[in-house]
Structures are given as structure tokens and as C-alpha cells.
Short mmCIF file of C-alpha atoms in Angstrom, two decimals:
data_model
loop_
_atom_site.label_atom_id
_atom_site.label_comp_id
_atom_site.label_asym_id
_atom_site.label_seq_id
_atom_site.Cartn_x
_atom_site.Cartn_y
_atom_site.Cartn_z
CA MET A 1046 0.01 -0.07 -0.24
CA THR A 1047 0.93 3.43 -0.30
CA GLN A 1048 1.68 5.83 3.02
CA ASP A 1049 -1.26 8.45 1.80
CA TYR A 1050 -3.42 7.13 4.62
CA GLN A 1051 -3.75 8.67 7.91
CA ASP A 1052 -4.78 6.66 11.13
CA GLY A 1053 -7.61 6.06 13.62
CA ASN A 1054 -7.09 9.25 15.42
CA ALA A 1055 -8.73 11.42 12.66
CA LEU A 1056 -12.24 9.33 12.93
CA ALA A 1057 -12.28 10.31 16.70
CA GLY A 1058 -14.48 13.31 16.12
CA PRO A 1059 -16.89 12.04 13.33
CA LEU A 1060 -17.17 8.87 15.60
CA ALA A 1061 -17.67 10.98 18.47
CA GLU A 1062 -21.17 12.21 16.66
CA LEU A 1063 -22.32 8.98 17.38
CA PHE A 1064 -20.95 7.44 20.06
CA ALA A 1065 -20.67 8.81 23.99
CA VAL A 1066 -17.50 6.90 24.63
CA ASP A 1067 -14.15 7.20 22.44
CA VAL A 1068 -14.11 4.55 20.16
CA THR A 1069 -10.71 5.30 18.72
CA ALA A 1070 -9.27 4.25 22.41
CA ALA A 1071 -11.29 0.67 22.10
CA THR A 1072 -9.78 -2.25 20.81
CA GLY A 1073 -10.90 -4.08 17.82
CA ARG A 1074 -10.27 -7.64 16.30
CA CYS A 1075 -10.23 -8.07 12.45
CA VAL A 1076 -12.30 -10.55 10.84
CA SER A 1077 -9.68 -11.33 8.29
CA CYS A 1078 -6.52 -12.02 10.23
CA GLY A 1079 -7.67 -11.79 13.67
CA ASP A 1080 -5.02 -9.40 14.85
CA THR A 1081 -6.29 -7.12 17.62
CA GLY A 1082 -5.41 -3.37 18.04
CA ARG A 1083 -6.41 0.10 18.77
CA VAL A 1084 -9.12 1.82 16.17
CA ALA A 1085 -6.44 4.64 16.95
CA ASP A 1086 -3.75 2.44 15.17
CA LEU A 1087 -6.20 1.73 12.01
CA ARG A 1088 -5.02 2.95 8.54
CA VAL A 1089 -7.94 5.34 7.85
CA TYR A 1090 -8.26 6.42 3.71
CA GLY A 1091 -10.54 9.35 2.61
CA HIS A 1092 -12.00 12.12 4.76
CA GLU A 1093 -14.95 14.32 5.67
CA LEU A 1094 -17.59 12.66 4.08
CA GLY A 1095 -16.75 9.04 4.05
CA TRP A 1096 -13.59 7.15 5.63
CA VAL A 1097 -12.28 3.66 5.29
CA ALA A 1098 -10.37 1.95 7.93
CA ARG A 1099 -8.08 -0.74 7.37
CA CYS A 1100 -6.49 -3.51 9.35
CA PRO A 1101 -2.99 -2.36 9.78
CA SER A 1102 -1.60 -6.42 9.79
CA CYS A 1103 -3.42 -7.52 6.92
CA ASP A 1104 -4.85 -4.26 4.88
CA HIS A 1105 -8.62 -6.12 5.43
CA VAL A 1106 -11.13 -3.27 5.68
CA MET A 1107 -12.41 -2.98 9.22
CA LEU A 1108 -14.79 0.08 9.43
CA ARG A 1109 -16.17 2.16 6.83
CA LEU A 1110 -18.31 5.65 7.90
CA VAL A 1111 -20.05 7.49 5.55
CA ARG A 1112 -21.70 10.93 6.35
CA SER A 1113 -24.43 12.41 4.67
CA PRO A 1114 -25.82 15.71 5.89
CA ASP A 1115 -28.54 14.36 7.51
CA ALA A 1116 -27.46 10.64 8.71
CA ALA A 1117 -24.27 8.42 9.24
CA TRP A 1118 -23.85 5.09 8.21
CA LEU A 1119 -21.37 3.08 9.56
CA ASP A 1120 -20.50 -0.60 8.45
CA LEU A 1121 -18.78 -2.61 10.95
CA GLN A 1122 -18.61 -6.10 9.25
CA GLY A 1123 -14.89 -6.18 8.95
CA THR A 1124 -14.82 -6.26 12.77
CA LEU A 1125 -15.23 -9.22 14.34
CA SER A 1126 -15.64 -7.53 18.21
CA LEU A 1127 -14.69 -4.21 19.99
CA ARG A 1128 -13.48 -3.88 23.58
CA VAL A 1129 -14.28 -0.77 24.44
CA PRO A 1130 -12.55 0.42 27.78
CA LEU A 1131 -15.13 2.42 30.40
CA PRO A 1132 -13.95 4.15 33.55
CA PRO A 1133 -14.28 1.61 36.61
CA SER A 1134 -18.04 1.56 38.10
CA MET B 1188 -18.90 14.23 28.62
CA SER B 1189 -22.18 14.90 26.55
CA ALA B 1190 -23.49 12.01 24.51
CA ARG B 1191 -23.29 14.23 21.27
CA ILE B 1192 -20.55 16.32 20.32
CA GLU B 1193 -21.17 19.99 18.90
CA TRP B 1194 -20.09 22.35 16.55
CA ARG B 1195 -19.64 25.59 18.83
CA VAL B 1196 -18.18 29.12 17.21
CA ALA B 1197 -14.62 30.06 18.06
CA THR B 1198 -13.26 33.46 17.51
CA LEU B 1199 -9.50 34.34 17.12
CA ALA B 1200 -7.96 36.34 19.59
CA GLU B 1201 -4.34 36.35 19.07
CA PHE B 1202 -2.13 34.83 16.78
CA ARG B 1203 1.95 34.11 16.77
CA ASN B 1204 3.99 33.39 13.52
CA GLU B 1205 5.89 30.14 14.36
CA THR B 1206 7.83 29.82 10.96
CA ALA B 1207 7.31 31.58 7.72
CA THR B 1208 4.31 28.95 6.87
CA ALA B 1209 3.30 28.19 10.30
CA ARG B 1210 0.99 29.83 12.76
CA THR B 1211 -0.27 29.52 16.19
CA LEU B 1212 -3.93 30.79 16.58
CA LEU B 1213 -5.30 31.35 20.32
CA LEU B 1214 -9.28 31.23 19.86
CA ASP B 1215 -12.03 31.77 22.31
CA VAL B 1216 -14.30 29.03 22.59
CA PRO B 1217 -17.41 29.99 24.71
CA GLY B 1218 -18.67 27.40 26.73
CA TRP B 1219 -15.19 24.70 26.49
CA PRO B 1220 -14.97 21.94 28.14
CA GLY B 1221 -11.33 21.65 28.63
CA HIS B 1222 -9.12 18.70 27.40
CA LEU B 1223 -5.94 16.46 27.97
CA ALA B 1224 -2.70 17.21 26.25
CA GLY B 1225 -2.73 15.35 22.93
CA GLN B 1226 -6.17 15.81 22.23
CA HIS B 1227 -7.51 17.44 18.94
CA VAL B 1228 -10.27 19.46 17.49
CA ASP B 1229 -12.08 19.40 14.00
CA VAL B 1230 -12.35 22.93 12.04
CA ARG B 1231 -14.94 23.37 9.65
CA LEU B 1232 -14.75 26.34 7.62
CA THR B 1233 -17.88 27.09 5.12
CA ASP B 1234 -18.27 29.49 2.51
CA ALA B 1235 -21.28 32.23 1.21
CA ASP B 1236 -22.44 29.22 -1.21
CA GLY B 1237 -22.87 26.71 1.57
CA TYR B 1238 -19.33 24.61 0.59
CA SER B 1239 -18.46 23.50 3.69
CA THR B 1240 -15.20 21.44 4.71
CA GLN B 1241 -13.40 20.63 7.75
CA ARG B 1242 -9.76 19.24 8.96
CA SER B 1243 -8.14 17.75 12.11
CA TYR B 1244 -5.62 19.99 14.79
CA SER B 1245 -3.82 18.69 17.45
CA LEU B 1246 -4.69 21.48 20.41
CA GLY B 1247 -0.82 22.70 21.46
CA ALA B 1248 -1.77 23.57 24.71
CA PRO B 1249 -3.54 22.58 28.16
CA ALA B 1250 -6.80 24.92 28.05
CA ASP B 1251 -6.79 28.24 29.51
CA GLY B 1252 -10.25 28.81 30.63
CA GLU B 1253 -12.22 29.13 27.23
CA ARG B 1254 -8.82 30.05 25.32
CA VAL B 1255 -7.47 27.09 22.98
CA GLU B 1256 -4.36 26.63 20.98
CA LEU B 1257 -3.77 25.53 17.80
CA THR B 1258 -0.86 25.67 15.47
CA VAL B 1259 -1.86 25.37 11.61
CA GLN B 1260 1.15 24.28 9.08
CA LYS B 1261 0.32 25.97 5.72
CA VAL B 1262 0.22 23.22 2.91
CA PRO B 1263 0.93 24.57 -0.90
CA GLY B 1264 -2.68 24.35 -2.14
CA GLY B 1265 -4.51 23.50 0.88
CA GLU B 1266 -7.63 25.33 1.17
CA VAL B 1267 -8.14 25.39 4.78
CA SER B 1268 -4.64 25.87 6.02
CA GLU B 1269 -4.19 28.82 3.55
CA TYR B 1270 -7.08 29.97 4.79
CA LEU B 1271 -6.20 29.71 8.51
CA THR B 1272 -2.55 31.10 8.09
CA ASP B 1273 -3.05 33.90 5.47
CA VAL B 1274 -6.71 35.23 5.96
CA TYR B 1275 -8.42 34.63 9.15
CA SER B 1276 -8.10 37.62 10.92
CA ILE B 1277 -8.60 38.70 14.93
CA GLY B 1278 -12.42 38.56 15.50
CA ASP B 1279 -13.29 36.36 12.83
CA PRO B 1280 -15.26 33.27 13.75
CA ILE B 1281 -14.86 29.55 12.68
CA GLU B 1282 -16.60 26.30 13.62
CA LEU B 1283 -14.72 23.78 16.18
CA ARG B 1284 -15.89 20.79 17.61
CA GLY B 1285 -13.97 18.69 20.29
CA PRO B 1286 -12.11 17.83 22.14
CA VAL B 1287 -11.60 14.50 20.65
CA GLY B 1288 -9.34 11.38 20.91
CA GLY B 1289 -8.90 9.69 24.07
CA TRP B 1290 -5.69 7.38 22.52
CA PHE B 1291 -3.03 9.76 22.05
CA VAL B 1292 -3.26 11.30 25.54
CA TRP B 1293 -0.83 12.33 28.52
CA HIS B 1294 -2.24 12.53 31.57
CA PRO B 1295 -0.32 14.49 34.31
CA SER B 1296 -1.48 12.08 37.13
CA ARG B 1297 1.03 9.61 35.05
CA THR B 1298 4.66 9.28 36.51
CA ALA B 1299 5.82 6.79 33.77
CA PRO B 1300 9.07 8.21 31.88
CA VAL B 1301 8.11 9.67 28.71
CA LEU B 1302 9.71 9.72 25.36
CA LEU B 1303 8.15 12.08 22.83
CA VAL B 1304 9.03 12.05 19.01
CA ALA B 1305 7.93 14.99 16.78
CA GLY B 1306 8.38 14.81 13.23
CA GLY B 1307 7.90 18.58 12.00
CA SER B 1308 4.46 19.74 12.73
CA GLY B 1309 3.76 16.84 14.85
CA ILE B 1310 5.63 18.71 17.49
CA VAL B 1311 2.01 20.31 18.43
CA PRO B 1312 0.32 17.57 20.62
CA LEU B 1313 3.96 16.76 22.05
CA MET B 1314 4.24 20.65 23.27
CA ALA B 1315 0.91 20.31 24.58
CA MET B 1316 2.37 17.13 26.68
CA VAL B 1317 5.18 19.61 27.71
CA ARG B 1318 3.29 22.05 28.98
CA ALA B 1319 0.52 20.12 30.43
CA ARG B 1320 3.69 18.82 32.42
CA ARG B 1321 4.77 22.19 33.49
CA GLN B 1322 1.37 23.25 34.36
CA ALA B 1323 0.77 20.31 36.55
CA ARG B 1324 4.62 20.72 38.05
CA SER B 1325 4.64 16.83 37.05
CA ARG B 1326 8.24 15.19 37.90
CA ALA B 1327 7.52 12.79 35.42
CA PRO B 1328 10.55 11.99 33.33
CA PHE B 1329 10.32 13.54 29.94
CA ARG B 1330 12.38 13.33 26.94
CA LEU B 1331 11.75 15.41 23.46
CA ILE B 1332 13.03 14.44 20.18
CA TYR B 1333 12.22 17.06 17.68
CA SER B 1334 13.15 15.91 13.93
CA VAL B 1335 12.90 19.29 11.79
CA ARG B 1336 14.55 20.03 8.51
CA SER B 1337 16.01 23.22 9.56
CA PRO B 1338 16.24 25.61 12.46
CA ALA B 1339 13.83 27.71 10.34
CA ASP B 1340 11.22 25.34 10.60
CA GLN B 1341 11.26 25.18 13.92
CA TYR B 1342 8.10 25.35 16.02
CA PHE B 1343 8.05 27.17 19.98
CA SER B 1344 12.24 27.68 19.40
CA SER B 1345 12.58 29.89 22.30
CA GLU B 1346 10.18 28.19 24.74
CA LEU B 1347 11.49 24.79 24.14
CA ARG B 1348 15.17 26.55 24.58
CA ARG B 1349 13.78 28.09 28.21
CA SER B 1350 11.85 24.63 29.03
CA ALA B 1351 15.22 22.41 28.07
CA VAL B 1352 16.87 24.65 31.05
CA ASP B 1353 13.76 25.44 33.47
CA ASP B 1354 12.14 22.33 33.33
CA SER B 1355 13.45 19.93 35.89
CA GLY B 1356 13.15 16.25 34.28
CA LEU B 1357 12.81 17.57 30.63
CA ASP B 1358 15.28 16.60 28.20
CA VAL B 1359 14.78 18.10 24.59
CA THR B 1360 16.88 17.13 21.47
CA THR B 1361 16.36 18.64 18.02
CA VAL B 1362 17.57 16.38 14.99
CA TYR B 1363 17.79 18.27 11.98
CA THR B 1364 17.13 16.43 8.64
CA ARG B 1365 18.73 19.08 6.43
CA SER B 1366 20.66 21.45 7.60
CA ALA B 1367 21.71 22.32 11.12
CA PRO B 1368 22.99 25.42 13.20
CA PRO B 1369 26.32 26.03 13.16
CA GLY B 1370 28.36 24.48 16.35
CA ALA B 1371 26.06 21.28 16.05
CA THR B 1372 27.50 18.48 16.56
CA ARG B 1373 25.40 15.83 14.48
CA GLU B 1374 25.29 15.41 10.70
CA PRO B 1375 21.94 16.69 9.08
CA GLY B 1376 20.06 13.42 8.24
CA ARG B 1377 16.63 11.39 9.07
CA ILE B 1378 16.17 10.13 12.37
CA GLY B 1379 17.54 7.09 13.20
CA GLY B 1380 18.25 3.78 15.76
CA ALA B 1381 20.93 5.56 17.00
CA ASP B 1382 19.04 8.97 17.84
CA LEU B 1383 16.49 7.16 19.25
CA GLU B 1384 18.62 5.32 21.37
CA ARG B 1385 21.23 8.11 22.48
CA TYR B 1386 18.63 10.95 23.31
CA GLY B 1387 15.59 8.51 24.00
CA TRP B 1388 15.14 6.16 27.10
CA PRO B 1389 16.38 2.63 27.32
CA PRO B 1390 13.33 -0.05 26.92
CA GLN B 1391 14.16 -1.44 30.40
CA PHE B 1392 12.63 1.85 31.62
CA GLU B 1393 9.39 1.07 30.11
CA PRO B 1394 8.64 4.25 28.72
CA THR B 1395 5.62 5.72 27.72
CA CYS B 1396 6.14 6.55 23.60
CA PHE B 1397 4.26 9.04 21.91
CA VAL B 1398 5.42 9.18 17.92
CA CYS B 1399 3.61 12.07 15.90
CA GLY B 1400 4.23 13.11 12.44
CA PRO B 1401 3.79 12.55 8.72
CA THR B 1402 2.83 8.91 7.86
CA GLY B 1403 6.07 7.44 7.07
CA PHE B 1404 8.10 9.24 9.83
CA VAL B 1405 5.46 7.44 12.42
CA GLU B 1406 5.92 4.09 10.69
CA LYS B 1407 9.78 4.39 10.66
CA VAL B 1408 10.19 5.56 14.44
CA ALA B 1409 7.47 3.51 15.76
CA ASN B 1410 8.89 0.52 13.99
CA THR B 1411 12.78 1.57 14.79
CA LEU B 1412 11.62 2.05 18.69
CA VAL B 1413 9.86 -1.75 18.65
CA GLY B 1414 13.53 -2.92 16.93
CA LEU B 1415 15.09 -1.29 20.20
CA GLY B 1416 13.24 -3.40 22.10
CA HIS B 1417 10.29 -1.01 23.18
CA ASP B 1418 7.06 -3.07 23.62
CA PRO B 1419 4.57 -2.10 21.06
CA ARG B 1420 1.70 -1.94 23.52
CA ARG B 1421 4.02 1.18 25.14
CA ILE B 1422 4.09 2.88 21.84
CA ARG B 1423 0.95 5.42 20.86
CA THR B 1424 1.26 7.39 17.70
CA GLU B 1425 -0.31 9.79 15.65
CA ARG B 1426 -0.13 9.87 11.60
CA PHE B 1427 -0.69 13.12 9.28
CA GLY B 1428 -2.06 11.84 6.23
CA PRO B 1429 -2.45 13.58 2.80
CA THR B 1430 -5.16 15.53 4.22
CA GLY B 1431 -4.24 18.03 6.31
CA GLY B 1432 -4.07 21.02 4.05
#
């Protein structure tokens, strides 16, 4: 792959529109290779209207986010699980 | 933290030119909730026709009440950065939302050694950590390695020189890639394992490493740190992509 990507930190704003917790600090498991890593470390392509986030180990698409004026469309079929750190209750 | 993040109107209160092509913006943001060092904001510009575009910028300093600080590097042809560095004037509004990002952050309560490695404008969120450390009178041992092309490309020059002397427990090393100032002992060149070994912490100290810069720089530094024996779980990275304009 070329190096024309950002990382998952760039998704913090767009995902904060949808979720109350910071999803970039969550640990995701890739459907394709089974590797786990922080959402912040995914390789992110595109911006503003649509993002594609790929697994840094195998390049499989783990997350897609499309923002239209009145909706957000989130595709997580490449993510097997997300472990979200929470403050102790 | 509220469930939904909202766009706020920020106005420019002051600015400082860091280099010929980078400007620090001091923005007043009514209702700003505060933030942690390393977090960033999204900035949105909308023109008269309703066309809007947004970019992410790291916060360069701890919050000062409702005032926040961003440093913008002008990217040739970058519609947002050219506006913010050349046109945007005192009193002008922009839209801003944040703070966002909970991974690339340093908490002043942490006492573990920290290694900061900045490439170019990647210094901005790391400078926020240096400033937050000073503000909190933290004694966490910090080492900053700042890679820049030449002395003219350096941000925060005088403050970093002062901090290196005044902030006890902070070491600052500048690595020049193209041209070094007179008297520099290191030949100009890209950052390598020898630099990270000499100016960083030994892996046995188990430092938390924060690496920020262009994608290629971050990949190289992070891989080199792992090669030197640092635990990948203690390396936190933030990369700029091609969309920083």
C-alpha cells in the first residue's frame, strides 16, 4: 500500500457524533486476520464524507463510515469485536 | 462528557507566527469543556455558497479557561490551512468541535517516563504534553526528540530552549534533517536508531512513547523503537495523512 493514509485518531470527531465513549481507544479484532489493535492505529483513507479504515496487519477493511447531511452510515462487518475501555463503575 | 459532540463558534483572539509558513491561533471558544494534552479538534469552514470543509488540528496547549491554541502549517494548495494562516483575522469566527481523541493523550497524574518523538508539525500535540507537565508541576521524566528540516522550520523555538533549562526532568533534543545550525555536533540526516537510543530512554525504563508526524516518519520511528526493544503496547502514534491541507 502507499502511505497516503492517516490513522484512526482522525475518526475521533466523526465517531464522537455517534457514540458517547471514545471509540478510538477501543480495541478491535479484525475479521480477516484475527489481529487485535486500537481503533486509533487503523489506517484511515478518505475524509469528511467517507472514511475507510483498514487493519494495519492485513489491510482488510475493518470499518467504513459515510456521513450524509442527515445521517451517518457505519459498516463494521470487517470488525469481529470491539472492546471499549470504560471508567470503573 | 455529553453524548453528542457539537460544533461551537470560536473566534480568533491572538496569533503568533511560528515559522514563515506556520501560525499559532489562540481561539476563544465559549463553553469549552477543557481537554487533555494530545487531544485534537475538528475545524469546519463554510463559504457563502454553503460549501463546507473540515480538518483536524491538535491542541497545542492545556486549556486556559475558554481559550485554546492550535498551530496550523500552511500546506501549498490546502484550502483550509491557507485560509487559517493567511486570511483568518482577529475577531473572525470559525466552527470547531472537540476535544476528541482519547488514545493519544498524556495524563498529568502519570509518573512513568515519557519519550516524545516529533516529526515537523507533529510537535504540536507533544508540546501540549510538555506544557501540561509544566503546568501540573509533574516530575515524570520526559525526553523530547524533535526532528525538523532546518532551524527555520522549528516551532516554539524560544519556549523549548527555555523549557530545556527550566523544566526539571525534561530533556529536549532537536534533530535536523537537512541543515543544522552552526556548531551542531550531529550531521544533518533523518532520524535513526542511534538517535532514538542516544536521546531516548532505554526500553528497560519502560517509557510510554508518543510519536507524531507524517505517516512515513511515524512508521519508521515506531518500527525502530520496537526494534530497539520497546514494547509496542507502550508506543502511541498519531499520523498526518495527505488531507492535512
